[in-house]
CSV table of C-alpha atoms in Angstrom, one decimal:
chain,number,residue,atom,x,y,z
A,20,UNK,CA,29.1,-27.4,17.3
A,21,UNK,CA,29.6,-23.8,18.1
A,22,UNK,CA,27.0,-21.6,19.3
A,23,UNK,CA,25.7,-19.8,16.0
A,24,UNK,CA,25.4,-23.0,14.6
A,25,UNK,CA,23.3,-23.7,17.3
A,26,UNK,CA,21.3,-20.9,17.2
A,27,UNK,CA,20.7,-21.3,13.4
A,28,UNK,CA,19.6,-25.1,13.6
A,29,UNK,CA,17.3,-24.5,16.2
A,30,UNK,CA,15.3,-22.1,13.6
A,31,UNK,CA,13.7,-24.4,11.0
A,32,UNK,CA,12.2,-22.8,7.8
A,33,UNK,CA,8.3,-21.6,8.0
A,34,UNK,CA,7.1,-24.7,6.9
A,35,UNK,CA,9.4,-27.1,8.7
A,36,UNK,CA,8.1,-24.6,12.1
A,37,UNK,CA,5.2,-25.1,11.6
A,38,UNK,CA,5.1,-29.0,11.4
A,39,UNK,CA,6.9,-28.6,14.4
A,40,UNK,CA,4.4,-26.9,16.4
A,41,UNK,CA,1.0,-27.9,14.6
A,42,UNK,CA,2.0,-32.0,13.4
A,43,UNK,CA,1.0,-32.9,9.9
A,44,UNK,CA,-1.5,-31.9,8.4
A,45,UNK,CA,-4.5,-33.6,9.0
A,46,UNK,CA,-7.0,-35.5,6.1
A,47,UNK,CA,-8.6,-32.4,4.6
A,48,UNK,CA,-12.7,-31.9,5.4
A,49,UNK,CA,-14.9,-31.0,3.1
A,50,UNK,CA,-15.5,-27.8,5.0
A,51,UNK,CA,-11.3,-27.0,4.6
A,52,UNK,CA,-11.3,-27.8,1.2
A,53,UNK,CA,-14.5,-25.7,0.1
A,54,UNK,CA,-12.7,-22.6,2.4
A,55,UNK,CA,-9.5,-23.4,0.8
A,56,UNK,CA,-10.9,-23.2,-2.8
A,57,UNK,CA,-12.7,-20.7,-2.1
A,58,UNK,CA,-9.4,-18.4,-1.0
A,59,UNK,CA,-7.8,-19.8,-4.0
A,60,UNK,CA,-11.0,-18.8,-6.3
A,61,UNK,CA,-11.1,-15.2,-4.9
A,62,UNK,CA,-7.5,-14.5,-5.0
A,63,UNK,CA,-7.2,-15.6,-8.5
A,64,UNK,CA,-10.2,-13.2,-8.9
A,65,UNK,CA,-8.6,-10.1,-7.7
A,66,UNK,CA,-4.5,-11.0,-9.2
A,67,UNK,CA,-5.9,-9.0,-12.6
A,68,UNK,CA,-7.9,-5.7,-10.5
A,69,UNK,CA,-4.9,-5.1,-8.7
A,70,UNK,CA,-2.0,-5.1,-11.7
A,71,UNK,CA,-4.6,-3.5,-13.6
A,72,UNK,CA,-5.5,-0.8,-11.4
A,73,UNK,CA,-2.2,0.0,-9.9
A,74,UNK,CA,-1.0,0.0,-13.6
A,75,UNK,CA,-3.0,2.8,-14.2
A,76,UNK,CA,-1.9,4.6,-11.3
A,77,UNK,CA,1.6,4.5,-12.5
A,78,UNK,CA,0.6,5.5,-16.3
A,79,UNK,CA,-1.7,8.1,-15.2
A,80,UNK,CA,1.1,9.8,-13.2
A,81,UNK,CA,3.7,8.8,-15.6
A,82,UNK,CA,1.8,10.7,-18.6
A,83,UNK,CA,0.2,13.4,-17.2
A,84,UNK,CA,2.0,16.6,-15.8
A,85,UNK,CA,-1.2,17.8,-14.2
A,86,UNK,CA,-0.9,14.9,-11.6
A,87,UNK,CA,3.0,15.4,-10.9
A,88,UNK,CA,2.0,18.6,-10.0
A,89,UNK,CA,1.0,17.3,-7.0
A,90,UNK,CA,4.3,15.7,-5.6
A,91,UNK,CA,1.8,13.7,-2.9
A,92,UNK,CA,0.5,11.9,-6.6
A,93,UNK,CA,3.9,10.9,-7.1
A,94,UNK,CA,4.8,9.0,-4.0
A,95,UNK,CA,1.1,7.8,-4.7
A,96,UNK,CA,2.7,6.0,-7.8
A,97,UNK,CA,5.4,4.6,-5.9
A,98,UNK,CA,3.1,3.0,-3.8
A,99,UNK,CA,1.4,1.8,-6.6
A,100,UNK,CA,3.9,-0.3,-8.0
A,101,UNK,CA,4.6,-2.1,-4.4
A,102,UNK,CA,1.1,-3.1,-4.6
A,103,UNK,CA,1.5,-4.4,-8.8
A,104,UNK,CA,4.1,-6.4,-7.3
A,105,UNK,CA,2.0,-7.8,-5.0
A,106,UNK,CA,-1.1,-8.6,-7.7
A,107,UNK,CA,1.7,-10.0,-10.2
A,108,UNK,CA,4.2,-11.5,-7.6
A,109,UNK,CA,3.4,-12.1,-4.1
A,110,UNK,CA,-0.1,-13.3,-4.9
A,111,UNK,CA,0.7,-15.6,-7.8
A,112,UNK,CA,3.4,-17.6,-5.2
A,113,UNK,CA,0.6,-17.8,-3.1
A,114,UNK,CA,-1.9,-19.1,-5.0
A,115,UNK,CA,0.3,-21.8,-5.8
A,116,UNK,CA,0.9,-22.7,-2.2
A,117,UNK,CA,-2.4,-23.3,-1.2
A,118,UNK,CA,-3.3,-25.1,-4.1
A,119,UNK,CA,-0.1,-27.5,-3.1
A,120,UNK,CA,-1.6,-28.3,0.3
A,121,UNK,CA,-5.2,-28.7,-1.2
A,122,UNK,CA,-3.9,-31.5,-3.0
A,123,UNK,CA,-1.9,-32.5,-0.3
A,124,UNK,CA,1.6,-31.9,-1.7
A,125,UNK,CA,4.1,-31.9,1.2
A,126,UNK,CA,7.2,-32.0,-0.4
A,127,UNK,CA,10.9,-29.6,-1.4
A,128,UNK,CA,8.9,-27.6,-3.9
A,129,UNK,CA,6.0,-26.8,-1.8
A,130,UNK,CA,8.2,-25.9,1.4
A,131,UNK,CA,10.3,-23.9,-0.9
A,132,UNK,CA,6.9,-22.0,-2.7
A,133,UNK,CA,6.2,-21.3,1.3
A,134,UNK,CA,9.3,-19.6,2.2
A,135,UNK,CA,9.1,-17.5,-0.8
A,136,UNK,CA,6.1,-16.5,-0.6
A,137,UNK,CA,6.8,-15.4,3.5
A,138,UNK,CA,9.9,-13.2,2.2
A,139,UNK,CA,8.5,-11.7,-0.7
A,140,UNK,CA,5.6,-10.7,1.0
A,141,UNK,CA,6.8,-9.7,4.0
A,142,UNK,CA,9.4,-7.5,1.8
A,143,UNK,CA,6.6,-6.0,0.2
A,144,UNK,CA,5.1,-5.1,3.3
A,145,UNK,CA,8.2,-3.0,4.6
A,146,UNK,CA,8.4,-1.7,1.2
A,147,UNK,CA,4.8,-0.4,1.6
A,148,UNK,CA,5.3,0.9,5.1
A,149,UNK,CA,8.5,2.3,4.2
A,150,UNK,CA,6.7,4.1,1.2
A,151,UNK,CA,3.9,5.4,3.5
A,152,UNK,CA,6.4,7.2,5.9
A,153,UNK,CA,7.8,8.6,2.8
A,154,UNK,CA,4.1,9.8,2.1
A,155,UNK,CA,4.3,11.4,5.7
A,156,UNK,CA,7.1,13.2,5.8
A,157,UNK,CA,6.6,14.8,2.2
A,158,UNK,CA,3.0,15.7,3.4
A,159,UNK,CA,5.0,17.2,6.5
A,160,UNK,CA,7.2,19.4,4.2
A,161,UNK,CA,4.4,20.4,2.1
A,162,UNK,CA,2.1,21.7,5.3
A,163,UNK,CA,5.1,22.9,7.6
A,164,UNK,CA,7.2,24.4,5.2
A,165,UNK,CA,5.1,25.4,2.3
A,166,UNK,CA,7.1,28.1,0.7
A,167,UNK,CA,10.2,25.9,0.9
A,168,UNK,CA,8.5,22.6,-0.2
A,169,UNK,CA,8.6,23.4,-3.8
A,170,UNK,CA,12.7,23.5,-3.5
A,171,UNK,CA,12.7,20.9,-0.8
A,172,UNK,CA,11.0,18.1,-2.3
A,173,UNK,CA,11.4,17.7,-6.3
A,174,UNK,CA,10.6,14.7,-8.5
A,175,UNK,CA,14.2,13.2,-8.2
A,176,UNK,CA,14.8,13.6,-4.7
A,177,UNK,CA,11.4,11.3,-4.4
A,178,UNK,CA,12.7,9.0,-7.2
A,179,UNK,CA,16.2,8.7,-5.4
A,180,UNK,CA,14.0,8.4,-2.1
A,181,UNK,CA,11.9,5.4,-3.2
A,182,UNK,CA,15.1,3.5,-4.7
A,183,UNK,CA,16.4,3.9,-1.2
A,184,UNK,CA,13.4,2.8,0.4
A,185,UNK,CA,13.6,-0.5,-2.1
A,186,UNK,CA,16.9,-1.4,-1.3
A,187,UNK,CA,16.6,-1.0,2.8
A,188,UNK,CA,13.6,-3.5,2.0
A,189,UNK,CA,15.6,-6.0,0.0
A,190,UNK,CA,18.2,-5.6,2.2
A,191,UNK,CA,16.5,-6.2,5.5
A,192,UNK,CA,15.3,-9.7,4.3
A,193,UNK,CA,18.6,-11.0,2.9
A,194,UNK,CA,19.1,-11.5,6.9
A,195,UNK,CA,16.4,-14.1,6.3
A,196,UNK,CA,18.8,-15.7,4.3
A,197,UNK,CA,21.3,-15.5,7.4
A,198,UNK,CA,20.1,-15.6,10.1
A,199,UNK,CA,16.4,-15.6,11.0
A,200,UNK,CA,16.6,-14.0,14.7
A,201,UNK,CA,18.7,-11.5,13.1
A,202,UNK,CA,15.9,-11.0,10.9
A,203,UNK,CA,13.0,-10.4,13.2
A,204,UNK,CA,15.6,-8.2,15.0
A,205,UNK,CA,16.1,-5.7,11.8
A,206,UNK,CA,12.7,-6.1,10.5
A,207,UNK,CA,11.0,-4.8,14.1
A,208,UNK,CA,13.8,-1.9,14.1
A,209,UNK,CA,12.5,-1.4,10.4
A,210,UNK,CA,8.6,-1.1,11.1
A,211,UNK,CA,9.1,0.4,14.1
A,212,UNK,CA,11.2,3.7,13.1
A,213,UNK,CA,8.8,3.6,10.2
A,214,UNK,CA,5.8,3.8,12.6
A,215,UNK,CA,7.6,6.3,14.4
A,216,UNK,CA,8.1,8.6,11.7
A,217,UNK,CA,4.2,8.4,10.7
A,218,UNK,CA,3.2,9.1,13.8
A,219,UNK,CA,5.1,12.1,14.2
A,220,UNK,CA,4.8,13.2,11.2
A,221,UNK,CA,1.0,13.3,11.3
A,222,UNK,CA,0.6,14.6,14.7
A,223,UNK,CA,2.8,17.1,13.8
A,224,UNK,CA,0.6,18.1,10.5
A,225,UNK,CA,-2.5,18.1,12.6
A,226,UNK,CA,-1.3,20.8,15.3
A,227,UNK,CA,0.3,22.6,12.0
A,228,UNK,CA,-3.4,21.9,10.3
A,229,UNK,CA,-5.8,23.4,13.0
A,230,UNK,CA,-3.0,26.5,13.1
A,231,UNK,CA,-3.6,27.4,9.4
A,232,UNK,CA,-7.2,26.7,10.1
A,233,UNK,CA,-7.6,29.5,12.6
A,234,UNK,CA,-5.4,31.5,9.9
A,235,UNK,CA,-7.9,31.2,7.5
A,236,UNK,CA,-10.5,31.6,10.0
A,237,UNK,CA,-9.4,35.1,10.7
A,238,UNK,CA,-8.5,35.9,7.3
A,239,UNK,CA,-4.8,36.5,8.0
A,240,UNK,CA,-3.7,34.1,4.7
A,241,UNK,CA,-4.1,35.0,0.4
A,242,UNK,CA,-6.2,33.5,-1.2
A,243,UNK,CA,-4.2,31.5,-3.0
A,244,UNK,CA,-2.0,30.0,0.1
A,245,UNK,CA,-5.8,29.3,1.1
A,246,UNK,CA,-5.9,27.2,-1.9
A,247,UNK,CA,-2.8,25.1,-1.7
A,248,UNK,CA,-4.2,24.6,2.2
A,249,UNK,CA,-7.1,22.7,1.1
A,250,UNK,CA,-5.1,21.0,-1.6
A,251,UNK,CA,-2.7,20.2,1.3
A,252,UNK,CA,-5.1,19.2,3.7
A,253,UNK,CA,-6.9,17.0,1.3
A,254,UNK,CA,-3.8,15.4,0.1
A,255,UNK,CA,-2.9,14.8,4.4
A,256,UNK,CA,-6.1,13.2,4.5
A,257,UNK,CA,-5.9,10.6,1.8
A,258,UNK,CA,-2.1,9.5,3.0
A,259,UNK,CA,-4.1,9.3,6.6
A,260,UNK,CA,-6.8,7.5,4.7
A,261,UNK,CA,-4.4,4.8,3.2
A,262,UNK,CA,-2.5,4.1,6.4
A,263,UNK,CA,-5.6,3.6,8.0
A,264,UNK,CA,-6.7,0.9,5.3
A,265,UNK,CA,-3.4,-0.6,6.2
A,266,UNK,CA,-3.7,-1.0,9.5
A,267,UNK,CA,-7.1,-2.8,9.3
A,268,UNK,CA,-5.7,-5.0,6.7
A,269,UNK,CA,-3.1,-5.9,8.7
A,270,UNK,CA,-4.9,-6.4,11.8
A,271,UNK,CA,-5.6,-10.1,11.2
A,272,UNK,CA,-2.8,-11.2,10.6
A,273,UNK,CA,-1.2,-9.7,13.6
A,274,UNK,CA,-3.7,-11.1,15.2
A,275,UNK,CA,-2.8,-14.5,13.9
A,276,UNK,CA,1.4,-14.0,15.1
A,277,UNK,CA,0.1,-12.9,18.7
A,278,UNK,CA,-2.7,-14.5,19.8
A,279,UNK,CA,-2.7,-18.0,17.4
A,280,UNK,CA,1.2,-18.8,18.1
A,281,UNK,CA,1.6,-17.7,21.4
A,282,UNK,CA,-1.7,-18.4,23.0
A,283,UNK,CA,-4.0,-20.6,21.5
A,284,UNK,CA,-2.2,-23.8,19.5
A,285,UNK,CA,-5.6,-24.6,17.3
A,286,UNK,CA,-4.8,-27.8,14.9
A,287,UNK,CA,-3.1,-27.2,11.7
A,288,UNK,CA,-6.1,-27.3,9.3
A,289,UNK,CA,-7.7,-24.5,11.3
A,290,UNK,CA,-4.0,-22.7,11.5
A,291,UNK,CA,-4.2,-22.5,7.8
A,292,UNK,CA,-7.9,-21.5,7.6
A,293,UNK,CA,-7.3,-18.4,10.2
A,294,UNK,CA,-4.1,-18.2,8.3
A,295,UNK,CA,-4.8,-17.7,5.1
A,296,UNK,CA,-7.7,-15.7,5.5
A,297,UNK,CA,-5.3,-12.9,7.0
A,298,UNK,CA,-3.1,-13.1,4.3
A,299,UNK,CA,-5.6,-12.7,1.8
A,300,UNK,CA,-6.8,-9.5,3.4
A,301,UNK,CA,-3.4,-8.1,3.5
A,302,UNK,CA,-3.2,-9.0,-0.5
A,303,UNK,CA,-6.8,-7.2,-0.7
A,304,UNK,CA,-4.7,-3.6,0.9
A,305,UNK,CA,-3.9,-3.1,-2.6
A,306,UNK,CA,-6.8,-3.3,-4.6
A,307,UNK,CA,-8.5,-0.8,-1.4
A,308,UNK,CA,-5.3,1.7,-2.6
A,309,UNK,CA,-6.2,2.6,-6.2
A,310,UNK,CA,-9.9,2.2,-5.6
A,311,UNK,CA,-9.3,5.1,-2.8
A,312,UNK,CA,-7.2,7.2,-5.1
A,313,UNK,CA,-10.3,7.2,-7.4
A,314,UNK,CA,-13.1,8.0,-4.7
A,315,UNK,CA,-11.2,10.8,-3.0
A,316,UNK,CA,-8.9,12.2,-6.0
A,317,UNK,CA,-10.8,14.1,-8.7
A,318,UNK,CA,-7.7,14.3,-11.1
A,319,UNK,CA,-7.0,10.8,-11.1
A,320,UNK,CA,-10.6,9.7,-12.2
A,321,UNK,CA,-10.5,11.7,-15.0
A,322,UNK,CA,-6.9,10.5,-15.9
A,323,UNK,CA,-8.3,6.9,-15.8
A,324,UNK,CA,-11.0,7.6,-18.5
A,325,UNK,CA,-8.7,9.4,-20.7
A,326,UNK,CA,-6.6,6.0,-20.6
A,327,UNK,CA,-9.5,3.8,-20.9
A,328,UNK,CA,-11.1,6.0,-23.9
A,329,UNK,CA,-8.1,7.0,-26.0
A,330,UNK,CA,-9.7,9.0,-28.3
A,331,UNK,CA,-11.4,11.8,-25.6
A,332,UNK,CA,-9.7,15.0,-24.4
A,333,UNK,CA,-9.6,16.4,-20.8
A,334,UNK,CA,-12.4,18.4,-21.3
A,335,UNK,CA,-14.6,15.6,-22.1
A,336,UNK,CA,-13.5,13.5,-19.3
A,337,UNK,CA,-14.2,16.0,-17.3
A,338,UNK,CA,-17.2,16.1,-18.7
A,339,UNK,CA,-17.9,12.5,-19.0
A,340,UNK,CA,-16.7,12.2,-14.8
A,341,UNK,CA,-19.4,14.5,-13.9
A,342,UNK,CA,-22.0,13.0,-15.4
A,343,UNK,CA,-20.8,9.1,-14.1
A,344,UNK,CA,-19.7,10.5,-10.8
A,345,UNK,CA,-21.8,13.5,-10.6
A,346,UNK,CA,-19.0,15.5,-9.0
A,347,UNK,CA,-19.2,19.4,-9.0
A,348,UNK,CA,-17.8,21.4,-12.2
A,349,UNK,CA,-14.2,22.3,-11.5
A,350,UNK,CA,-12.6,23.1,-14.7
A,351,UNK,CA,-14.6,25.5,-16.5
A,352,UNK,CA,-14.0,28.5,-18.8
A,353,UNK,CA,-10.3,29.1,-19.6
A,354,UNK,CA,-9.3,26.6,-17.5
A,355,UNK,CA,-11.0,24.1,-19.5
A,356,UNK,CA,-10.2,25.6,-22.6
A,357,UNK,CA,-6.1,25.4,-21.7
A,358,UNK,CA,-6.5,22.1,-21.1
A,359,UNK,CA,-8.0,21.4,-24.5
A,360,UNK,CA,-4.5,22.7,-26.7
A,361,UNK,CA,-2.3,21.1,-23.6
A,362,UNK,CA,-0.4,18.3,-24.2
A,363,UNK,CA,-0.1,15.4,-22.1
């Protein structure tokens, strides 16, 4: 046996691992069945708000022009359809795995549900982060090189971008396929130029930020490259925003990898409570998304009700948002009125 055979025998799959380190699985408790059910209850719960909600991200963007105005709404929509994958996909395969060990069903299909649920949502992920260093650097551009940004970044360059983003995802975890060490290796080099590129990129936009801050301070800027500043800035803050949400969604379950594999061995019933509970706050990340879109973007509120009431204009969703939302009257007079005879 040569050595890479080696190598690749002495990697089992997740679930086989995991037998390996934890034994069988003990005679479920009541108390592990009512958390399981309860994980399987409330996921099920949340599968239809998230494809729902991200849906409407996408159409919203999709159909109206006002919203790909703002190039940060359309990498907004890229991220959206990570997380619709997650609601109709990831989730879904999920699901079905912890319903196979709540009735105790330790066979091919249920090892096979729990590798594919592992890759698929671990590609999602790097899709996700991939997307969000996309978000940076685009909120970079847009605050370091304004007058250049509108050449810079166009609507295909962030199409071709996102494709590219998809297939460095996909192709990162067909070394799952191959190797698994190989894997890990890739996948760390992945996250971690990804991280790297956020980081930079927002440091770099909050040193640029306080400068145009002082600017304005001081009157030295128009009034309208005032405008498109606060625009900017807001837009900087929700991709800040999200990326914080991430983190903290994610925190568990790193904390699971680190502390419950290489420190603490608990049993495997209490593995998969700890477990799953991290996983399903990772799967909650994108229902947080769309629901943040909607507290701290005006336009996309009023896009949502537009979908959701077919038969009302802008300038009654406008209208209707203030009164639901009570947000301050932004379009008014002619503004209003253009959007009234402006197709969408």
């Amino acid at each position: 046996m040569n050595s890479s055979q080696a190598t690749n025998e002495s990697v089992p799959p997740p679930c086989t691992a995991e037998e390996s380190l934890f034994g069988d699985l003990q005679p479920p408790s009541f108390f592990f069945q009512g958390v399981l059910i309860l994980y399987i209850i409330s996921n099920i719960i949340t599968v239809p708000v998230i494809a729902v909600l991200n849906a409407l991200v996408m159409i919203a963007v999709k159909t109206k022009s006002r919203l790909r105005a703002q190039k940060s709404n359309i990498v907004l929509a890229m991220l959206a359809l990570t997380d619709l994958l997650v609601g109709i996909l990831a989730q879904p395969i999920f699901i079905d795995g912890m319903i196979s060990i709540l009735l105790q069903e330790s066979n091919g299909q249920s090892c096979l549900t729990e590798i594919l649920s592992f890759a698929v949502s671990n590609c999602l992920f790097t899709s996700s982060l991939l997307h969000l260093a996309l978000a940076s650097g685009e909120r970079y551009v847009a605050i370091k090189y304004p007058y250049q940004h509108i050449t810079i970044v166009t609507e295909s360059r962030l199409l071709v971008s996102s494709l590219l983003t998809w297939l460095l995802a996909v192709m990162v975890h067909v070394a799952l396929a191959v190797d698994t060490f190989l894997f890990y290796r890739i996948n760390n080099i992945v996250i971690g130029l990804s991280l790297a590129v956020i980081i930079f990129c927002h440091f770099s936009v909050y040193i640029e930020t306080r400068r145009h801050k002082n600017q304005v301070a001081a009157q030295q800027v128009t009034q309208e490259a005032r405008k498109q500043f606060e625009k900017d800035k807001k837009a900087f803050k929700l991709t800040s925003t999200i990326i914080g949400v991430l983190l903290l969604c994610y925190s568990p379950l790193m904390f699971c990898r680190l502390f419950l594999v290489t420190i603490y061995t608990p049993t495997l019933n209490t593995f998969y409570i700890i477990g799953f509970f991290a996983v399903t706050v990772v799967y909650l990340n994108s229902l947080l998304n769309p629901v943040l879109y909607c507290i701290r973007i005006r336009q996309f509120r009023v896009a949502f009700i537009e979908l959701t009431f077919r038969n009302v204009n802008v300038a009654r969703a406008e209208e209707m948002e203030r009164q639901w939302f009570g947000a301050q009257k932004v379009v008014v007079g002619r503004e209003a009125e253009h959007y009234q005879g402006r197709p969408e």
